[in-house]
Amino acid sequence: MSRHRNVRGYNYDEDFEDDDIYGQSVDDDYCISPATANQFIYSRQERHAPKEEPLEEEQYGDEDVPVSPTISHNLDPLDQAKSRDVLHSKLDSEVVPKVARMTVSGKKQTMGFDVPSTAENGVVTTSGRRGGSPENATVTPATEATSKRPETPSKGSNGDETSTAPTPGRSSGKARQAISIKAELEKRQGGKPLLNLVVIGHVDAGKSTLMGHLLYLLGNVNKRTMHKYEQESKKAGKASFAYAWVLDETGEERDRGVTMDVGMTKFVTNSKVVTLMDAPGHKDFIPNMITGAAQADVAVLVVDASRGEFEAGFEAGGQTREHALLVRSLGVTQLAVAVNKMDQVSWQQERFQEIISKLGHFLKQAGFKESDVFYIPTSGLSGENLATRSSLSQLTSWYSGPSLLEQIDAFKAPQRSVEKPFRLCVSDVFKDQGSGFCVTGKIEAGYIQTGDRILAMPPNETCTVKGITLHNEALDWAAAGDHVSLTVTGMDIIKINVGCVFCDPKDPIRVCTRFRARILLFNIEVPVTQGFPVLLHYQTVSEPATIRKLISVLHKSSGEVLKKKPKCLSKGMNAIVEIQTQRPVSLELYKDYKELGRFMLRYVGSTIAAGVVTEVKSI
């Protein structure tokens, strides 16, 4: 057994200490100088980059190797490569130190990038090199640049065209767009105006199921996808949630059976392009609902017609009242009330009228005009009276009004502030493939084009718009009212948060920590005093704040000052107050930008006031 080595106790270092075989590299067997290796590497690159040819001959021309530029450039590329190989072999045969050769080859490669610029400018600059006469040094490159001019600068000029051509194009486009932005908006989508619709209501009123079924009936969801949702929902024990899964896309929303974030999609009616926002109904997600409602033009309030459910949503603690107040305070004036689940009460007219009378009285108090509120009996699960008018005898016997889709189509589209400076409130920030990052949000005013420079406030950082996406379609421009995704570069993603505002650098938005506002107090249990802590909801911002001063109490209708410096404010009062935020926020005056001048105040999970900005105190 002596022929077997003691492997465990073996010292390999001693055994292979002076051994030439172990650890020997390829260079020991097949030795090649760095210059020669460099030469081969360069030859491979040369095939892909023929523009470096003149420089190589120029370099070796200085080493007193006679090369005729005229002959070499008239040869086809294969013959040129052969002549170059011969040239390299001659150089290697000379007695030149390796360091010198490496220096020359390194210089040759670094200088290779300067060739197009020298040829483009028409000025040939030569550095002082060893050997070779000055005449050779200046004449040879000049001749080579002349002979190669049709080839080398052509690539450079193309590169210049791609980099410089868009600049005048963009500026001229900008000037043209500034004149005809309204005309461009009319051309888009076949002249159909854009309408931002938010769906609101108490939790479990059937909002997601109602709109999911409507999208399916309109053909926005194909049968295959719908069948998949039905099978998956049955497996999860939630067969009736199949249509809701069209809008509730995340796993957590589907597991809990509750909408948590604002789902967004698009559908087209006969006369409008509608951006649909499905807001959460649960009171824990009211901040998300405010974000959706702040971006809406019109709203659909969904109420549950079944016994006990409507009352639970409408009475104190229900979200029907709060949602209606919120959307009215955030500027929504047109409202469609979808009385859902009417099939559970056998389409009774008495139940429908009872709900209308209760809701109508409250909505009038909230500030809605009777002529702007419409009531539609529906069933989200069966699809009755959604996309087309129902033919069900139980319903048609007493209801002859429009279907839900017809009512959405009949809404008046609001006027867009396209002429005002650009404003976009950021609702989401994420890193996308490629350079830069993406921000999504609604353009509140003005318009944007690719290539524009925009300013982000409060960070006060500028960036460039590289791409604009609207409903997964790439566009060159977008205007007020559009929910877009912008790809921006030239800025760190860490500096942008949800709630930042992108604006025109020439006319930036105001940034402040203190501002004055006119507020209307809702039903509050605790009177508001100086130093009262609140949560400020403004567009997509949710910022802790404090009511610093109570300036005056106003008359509700006339706006006259009833009392100056009140000690406290109770429910139903209209007052001027000064609010201070913990961090700087971007605000606009209500009189300048109505969309950007509204805000809500919340305290301990309930909305206590709505307000408009009257004065901004700059930092």
Coordinates of C-alpha atoms in Angstrom, one line a residue, residues 45-287:
Q45 CA -11.5 45.5 -34.4
E46 CA -10.4 47.0 -37.7
R47 CA -12.9 44.9 -39.6
H48 CA -15.8 46.4 -37.6
A49 CA -14.4 49.9 -37.6
P50 CA -12.7 50.7 -40.9
K51 CA -12.6 54.4 -40.1
E52 CA -9.5 53.9 -38.1
E53 CA -7.4 52.9 -41.1
P54 CA -5.9 56.3 -42.0
L55 CA -4.6 56.7 -38.5
E56 CA -2.8 53.4 -38.5
E57 CA -0.9 54.2 -41.7
E58 CA -0.3 57.6 -40.5
Q59 CA 1.3 56.3 -37.3
Y60 CA 3.6 53.9 -39.0
G61 CA 4.3 56.5 -41.7
D62 CA 6.1 58.4 -39.0
E63 CA 8.3 55.3 -38.2
D64 CA 9.9 55.8 -41.7
V65 CA 7.9 53.0 -43.3
P66 CA 7.2 54.1 -46.9
V67 CA 3.4 53.8 -47.5
S68 CA 1.7 55.3 -50.5
P69 CA -1.7 56.6 -49.3
T70 CA -3.1 56.8 -52.9
I71 CA -2.4 53.2 -53.7
S72 CA -3.6 51.9 -50.3
H73 CA -7.0 53.7 -50.4
N74 CA -7.8 52.7 -53.9
L75 CA -7.6 49.0 -52.9
D76 CA -10.6 47.1 -51.8
P77 CA -10.9 46.3 -48.1
L78 CA -9.5 42.8 -48.4
D79 CA -6.3 44.0 -50.1
Q80 CA -6.0 46.8 -47.6
A81 CA -6.1 44.2 -44.7
K82 CA -3.4 42.1 -46.4
S83 CA -1.1 45.1 -46.9
R84 CA -1.7 46.1 -43.3
D85 CA -0.6 42.6 -42.1
V86 CA 2.6 42.9 -44.2
L87 CA 3.2 46.3 -42.6
H88 CA 2.8 44.9 -39.1
S89 CA 5.3 42.1 -39.8
K90 CA 7.8 44.6 -41.1
L91 CA 7.4 46.6 -37.9
D92 CA 7.8 43.6 -35.7
S93 CA 11.0 42.7 -37.4
E94 CA 12.6 46.0 -36.5
V95 CA 14.5 46.4 -33.3
V96 CA 12.2 48.6 -31.4
P97 CA 11.8 48.2 -27.6
K98 CA 8.6 46.5 -26.5
V99 CA 7.6 49.5 -24.4
A100 CA 7.9 51.8 -27.4
R101 CA 5.7 49.5 -29.5
M102 CA 3.1 49.3 -26.8
T103 CA 3.1 53.1 -26.5
V104 CA 2.7 53.5 -30.2
S105 CA -0.1 51.0 -30.4
G106 CA -1.8 52.5 -27.4
K107 CA -1.5 55.9 -28.9
K108 CA -2.8 54.6 -32.1
Q109 CA -6.0 53.3 -30.5
T110 CA -6.7 56.3 -28.4
M111 CA -6.1 58.7 -31.3
G112 CA -8.3 56.6 -33.5
F113 CA -11.4 58.2 -32.0
D114 CA -10.2 61.7 -33.0
V115 CA -10.2 60.9 -36.7
P116 CA -13.8 61.8 -37.6
S117 CA -13.6 65.1 -35.8
T118 CA -10.4 66.2 -37.5
A119 CA -11.8 65.2 -40.9
E120 CA -15.1 67.0 -40.2
N121 CA -13.5 70.2 -39.1
G122 CA -11.1 70.1 -42.0
V123 CA -8.2 70.8 -39.7
V124 CA -5.6 68.1 -39.2
T125 CA -3.8 68.3 -35.9
T126 CA -0.6 66.3 -35.4
S127 CA 1.2 65.8 -32.2
G128 CA 5.0 65.8 -32.1
R129 CA 6.2 62.2 -32.8
R130 CA 9.6 60.6 -32.9
G131 CA 11.1 60.2 -36.3
G132 CA 9.7 61.3 -39.7
S133 CA 9.9 64.7 -41.3
P134 CA 7.4 67.4 -40.6
E135 CA 6.5 67.4 -44.3
N136 CA 5.5 63.8 -44.1
A137 CA 3.6 64.3 -40.9
T138 CA 1.4 67.0 -42.4
V139 CA 1.0 65.9 -46.0
T140 CA 0.2 62.3 -45.4
P141 CA -2.8 62.9 -43.1
A142 CA -4.1 65.6 -45.3
T143 CA -4.0 63.3 -48.3
E144 CA -5.6 60.5 -46.4
A145 CA -8.3 62.7 -45.0
T146 CA -9.1 63.9 -48.5
S147 CA -9.1 60.4 -50.0
K148 CA -11.3 59.1 -47.1
R149 CA -13.7 62.0 -47.0
P150 CA -16.6 60.3 -48.7
E151 CA -16.3 57.4 -46.2
T152 CA -15.3 58.7 -42.7
P153 CA -17.1 62.0 -42.2
S154 CA -20.3 60.4 -43.7
K155 CA -20.7 58.4 -40.4
G156 CA -19.9 61.4 -38.3
S157 CA -22.3 63.6 -40.2
N158 CA -25.0 61.0 -39.8
G159 CA -24.3 61.0 -36.1
D160 CA -24.5 64.7 -36.1
E161 CA -27.8 64.6 -37.9
T162 CA -29.4 62.3 -35.3
S163 CA -28.1 64.5 -32.4
T164 CA -28.8 67.9 -33.9
A165 CA -31.8 67.4 -36.2
P166 CA -34.4 66.9 -33.4
T167 CA -33.4 70.1 -31.7
P168 CA -34.7 72.5 -34.4
G169 CA -37.5 70.0 -35.1
R170 CA -38.6 70.2 -31.5
S171 CA -38.4 73.9 -31.3
S172 CA -40.4 74.4 -34.4
G173 CA -42.8 71.8 -33.3
K174 CA -43.1 73.6 -29.9
A175 CA -43.9 76.8 -31.6
R176 CA -46.5 75.1 -33.9
Q177 CA -48.0 73.2 -31.0
A178 CA -48.3 76.4 -28.9
I179 CA -50.5 77.8 -31.7
S180 CA -52.5 74.7 -32.6
I181 CA -52.7 72.7 -29.3
K182 CA -56.5 72.9 -29.3
A183 CA -56.7 71.8 -32.9
E184 CA -54.4 68.8 -32.1
L185 CA -56.7 67.9 -29.2
E186 CA -59.7 67.9 -31.5
K187 CA -57.9 65.7 -34.0
R188 CA -56.9 63.1 -31.4
Q189 CA -59.3 60.2 -30.7
G190 CA -61.4 61.3 -33.7
G191 CA -62.5 64.5 -32.0
K192 CA -63.9 62.8 -28.9
P193 CA -63.3 64.8 -25.7
L194 CA -61.6 63.1 -22.6
L195 CA -63.6 62.5 -19.5
N196 CA -62.1 61.4 -16.1
L197 CA -64.6 59.3 -14.2
V198 CA -64.2 58.1 -10.6
V199 CA -66.4 55.4 -9.1
I200 CA -67.2 55.9 -5.4
G201 CA -69.4 54.4 -2.8
H202 CA -69.6 52.4 0.5
V203 CA -67.5 49.3 0.8
D204 CA -69.2 46.2 -0.8
A205 CA -71.7 48.3 -2.7
G206 CA -70.5 46.5 -5.9
K207 CA -68.3 49.2 -7.5
S208 CA -65.6 46.9 -9.0
T209 CA -68.1 44.3 -10.1
L210 CA -70.3 46.9 -11.8
M211 CA -67.5 48.6 -13.7
G212 CA -65.8 45.2 -14.5
H213 CA -69.0 43.9 -16.0
L214 CA -69.4 47.1 -18.0
L215 CA -65.9 46.8 -19.4
Y216 CA -66.6 43.2 -20.3
L217 CA -69.8 44.1 -22.1
L218 CA -67.9 46.8 -24.0
G219 CA -65.3 44.3 -25.2
N220 CA -62.4 45.7 -23.2
V221 CA -62.0 42.3 -21.5
N222 CA -62.0 39.3 -23.8
K223 CA -63.9 36.1 -23.1
R224 CA -60.8 34.0 -22.5
T225 CA -59.6 36.4 -19.7
M226 CA -63.1 36.5 -18.2
H227 CA -63.3 32.7 -18.2
K228 CA -59.9 32.6 -16.4
Y229 CA -61.2 35.0 -13.7
E230 CA -64.3 33.0 -13.2
Q231 CA -62.4 29.8 -12.7
E232 CA -59.9 31.4 -10.4
S233 CA -62.5 33.1 -8.3
K234 CA -64.5 29.8 -8.0
K235 CA -61.3 28.1 -6.7
A236 CA -60.8 30.9 -4.1
G237 CA -64.4 30.5 -3.0
K238 CA -65.4 34.0 -4.4
A239 CA -67.4 33.1 -7.5
S240 CA -69.3 36.4 -7.4
F241 CA -66.1 38.4 -7.5
A242 CA -65.1 37.4 -11.1
Y243 CA -66.0 40.8 -12.6
A244 CA -64.4 42.7 -9.8
W245 CA -61.1 41.0 -10.6
V246 CA -61.0 42.9 -13.9
L247 CA -60.1 46.1 -11.9
D248 CA -58.8 44.5 -8.6
E249 CA -55.5 43.2 -10.1
T250 CA -53.3 42.7 -7.0
G251 CA -53.2 39.5 -5.1
E252 CA -54.0 41.2 -1.8
E253 CA -57.1 42.9 -3.1
R254 CA -58.4 39.6 -4.5
D255 CA -57.6 37.7 -1.3
R256 CA -59.4 40.3 0.9
G257 CA -62.2 40.9 -1.6
V258 CA -61.7 44.7 -1.1
T259 CA -60.4 47.4 -3.4
M260 CA -57.3 49.0 -1.8
D261 CA -55.8 51.3 -4.5
V262 CA -57.3 53.3 -7.3
G263 CA -57.6 51.0 -10.4
M264 CA -57.3 52.8 -13.7
T265 CA -58.4 51.9 -17.2
K266 CA -59.9 53.4 -20.4
F267 CA -63.0 52.8 -22.5
V268 CA -64.6 54.6 -25.3
T269 CA -68.3 55.6 -25.7
N270 CA -70.1 57.0 -28.7
S271 CA -68.9 60.6 -28.0
K272 CA -66.2 60.4 -25.3
V273 CA -63.0 58.8 -24.3
V274 CA -63.4 57.9 -20.6
T275 CA -60.6 57.3 -18.1
L276 CA -62.1 55.1 -15.4
M277 CA -60.8 55.3 -11.8
D278 CA -62.2 52.6 -9.4
A279 CA -61.8 54.1 -5.9
P280 CA -61.7 52.0 -2.7
G281 CA -64.7 52.2 -0.5
H282 CA -63.3 51.0 2.8
K283 CA -62.7 53.8 5.3
D284 CA -59.1 52.7 5.9
F285 CA -58.3 53.6 2.3
I286 CA -59.9 57.0 2.1
P287 CA -56.6 58.7 1.4

